[in-house]
Amino acid sequence: MRIIWVFVVAVALSLGGYRAQAQEVVPPEPDIEAVIAEQIEAFRVDDFGTAFGFASPGIQRMFGSPERFGAMVRDGYPMVWRPGEVNFGLLREVDDTLWQEVLITDQAGRRFGLAYRMEQIDGDWRIGGVQVIPAPDVAV
């Protein structure tokens, strides 16, 4: 449980300004959507090694192992670990950082909005963090 608390505090400190910052909607980036979709698919089958590979180097250093990373997602983001439905929303640029909005409906029918902070590492997109945001009132 301590791992989750440390992660939540770190994410809150580093990502807290997502909604408060000026945002610009940019054209969709299929490679970003593919990385997020592939990570979610890896979580669906408990392939934490593959899921960990889509995380940025900073996230990988923070957790140190796929098992610890998987435990954090399973316990802290169950809607990502076992989603019912996943839909991509807008891609936004906030202070030179791209954020992909994702609407996840969990298996119980609850809807969650998530913003994925994306980082380009050696030409490949990686997930640098996830922030829960208000889910829209209408379907994506």
Coordinates of C-alpha atoms in Angstrom, one line a residue:
M1 CA 0.0 0.0 0.0
R2 CA 3.0 2.3 0.6
I3 CA 4.0 2.1 -3.0
I4 CA 0.5 3.3 -4.1
W5 CA 0.7 6.3 -1.7
V6 CA 4.1 7.3 -2.9
F7 CA 3.0 7.1 -6.5
V8 CA -0.2 9.0 -5.9
V9 CA 1.7 11.8 -4.1
A10 CA 4.4 11.9 -6.9
V11 CA 1.7 12.0 -9.6
A12 CA -0.3 14.7 -7.8
L13 CA 2.7 16.9 -7.5
S14 CA 3.9 16.5 -11.0
L15 CA 0.6 16.4 -12.8
G16 CA -1.6 18.6 -10.7
G17 CA -1.8 21.4 -13.2
Y18 CA -3.3 19.5 -16.1
R19 CA -6.7 21.2 -15.9
A20 CA -5.5 24.5 -14.7
Q21 CA -3.1 25.1 -17.6
A22 CA -3.9 26.6 -21.0
Q23 CA -4.6 23.7 -23.3
E24 CA -4.5 23.4 -27.0
V25 CA -6.3 20.6 -28.8
V26 CA -3.9 19.0 -31.4
P27 CA -4.6 16.4 -34.2
P28 CA -4.9 12.8 -33.0
E29 CA -1.6 10.8 -32.9
P30 CA -2.3 7.2 -33.8
D31 CA 1.0 6.0 -32.3
I32 CA 0.1 7.5 -28.9
E33 CA -3.3 5.8 -29.0
A34 CA -1.6 2.5 -29.9
V35 CA 0.9 2.7 -27.0
I36 CA -1.9 3.3 -24.5
A37 CA -4.1 0.6 -26.1
E38 CA -1.3 -2.0 -26.1
Q39 CA -0.5 -1.2 -22.4
I40 CA -4.1 -1.7 -21.4
E41 CA -4.2 -5.0 -23.4
A42 CA -1.1 -6.1 -21.5
F43 CA -2.8 -5.3 -18.2
R44 CA -5.9 -7.3 -19.2
V45 CA -3.8 -10.5 -19.4
D46 CA -1.5 -9.6 -16.4
D47 CA 1.5 -9.2 -18.7
F48 CA 3.1 -6.6 -16.4
G49 CA 6.5 -6.9 -18.2
T50 CA 5.0 -5.7 -21.5
A51 CA 2.9 -3.1 -19.7
F52 CA 6.0 -1.8 -17.9
G53 CA 7.8 -1.5 -21.2
F54 CA 5.3 1.2 -22.3
A55 CA 6.1 3.3 -19.2
S56 CA 8.7 6.1 -19.4
P57 CA 12.1 5.7 -17.9
G58 CA 11.1 7.9 -15.0
I59 CA 8.1 5.7 -14.2
Q60 CA 10.3 2.6 -14.6
R61 CA 12.8 4.0 -12.1
M62 CA 10.1 4.9 -9.7
F63 CA 8.7 1.4 -9.5
G64 CA 11.9 -0.6 -10.3
S65 CA 10.1 -3.8 -11.5
P66 CA 7.2 -4.9 -13.6
E67 CA 5.7 -6.6 -10.6
R68 CA 5.6 -3.5 -8.4
F69 CA 4.3 -1.5 -11.3
G70 CA 1.6 -4.0 -11.9
A71 CA 0.6 -4.1 -8.3
M72 CA 0.2 -0.3 -8.3
V73 CA -2.0 -0.4 -11.3
R74 CA -4.1 -3.3 -10.1
D75 CA -4.6 -1.6 -6.7
G76 CA -4.7 2.0 -7.7
Y77 CA -6.2 2.0 -11.2
P78 CA -8.5 -1.1 -11.3
M79 CA -10.4 0.5 -14.2
V80 CA -7.2 0.4 -16.3
W81 CA -6.3 -3.1 -15.1
R82 CA -9.6 -4.6 -16.0
P83 CA -11.5 -2.2 -18.2
G84 CA -14.8 -2.9 -19.8
E85 CA -14.6 -0.4 -22.7
V86 CA -11.8 2.1 -23.7
N87 CA -12.4 5.1 -25.9
F88 CA -9.9 7.8 -26.9
G89 CA -10.8 11.5 -26.5
L90 CA -8.9 14.6 -27.4
L91 CA -5.1 15.0 -27.5
R92 CA -4.1 18.2 -25.8
E93 CA -0.8 20.1 -25.5
V94 CA -0.2 21.6 -22.1
D95 CA 3.1 23.5 -21.6
D96 CA 4.8 21.5 -24.4
T97 CA 3.6 18.2 -23.1
L98 CA 1.1 16.0 -24.9
W99 CA -1.8 14.6 -22.9
Q100 CA -4.1 11.9 -24.3
E101 CA -7.6 11.8 -22.8
V102 CA -9.1 8.4 -22.4
L103 CA -12.6 7.4 -21.3
I104 CA -12.7 4.0 -19.6
T105 CA -15.9 2.3 -18.6
D106 CA -15.2 -0.4 -16.1
Q107 CA -16.8 -3.8 -15.9
A108 CA -19.5 -2.4 -13.5
G109 CA -20.4 0.3 -16.0
R110 CA -18.7 3.2 -14.1
R111 CA -17.1 5.8 -16.3
F112 CA -13.6 7.3 -15.7
G113 CA -11.8 10.0 -17.5
L114 CA -8.0 9.7 -17.6
A115 CA -5.3 11.9 -19.0
Y116 CA -2.1 10.1 -20.1
R117 CA 1.1 12.2 -20.1
M118 CA 3.1 11.2 -23.1
E119 CA 6.9 11.4 -23.6
Q120 CA 8.8 10.7 -26.8
I121 CA 11.9 8.7 -26.0
D122 CA 14.3 7.9 -28.9
G123 CA 11.4 8.4 -31.4
D124 CA 9.0 6.1 -29.5
W125 CA 6.0 7.2 -27.3
R126 CA 6.0 6.2 -23.7
I127 CA 3.6 6.9 -20.9
G128 CA 5.0 9.3 -18.3
G129 CA 2.0 9.4 -15.9
V130 CA -1.8 9.1 -15.7
Q131 CA -4.1 11.5 -14.0
V132 CA -7.8 10.9 -13.3
I133 CA -9.9 13.7 -14.7
P134 CA -13.7 14.2 -14.8
A135 CA -15.4 11.9 -17.2
P136 CA -17.5 13.7 -19.9
D137 CA -21.3 13.5 -19.5
V138 CA -21.7 12.3 -23.1
A139 CA -20.2 9.3 -24.9
V140 CA -16.9 9.7 -26.7

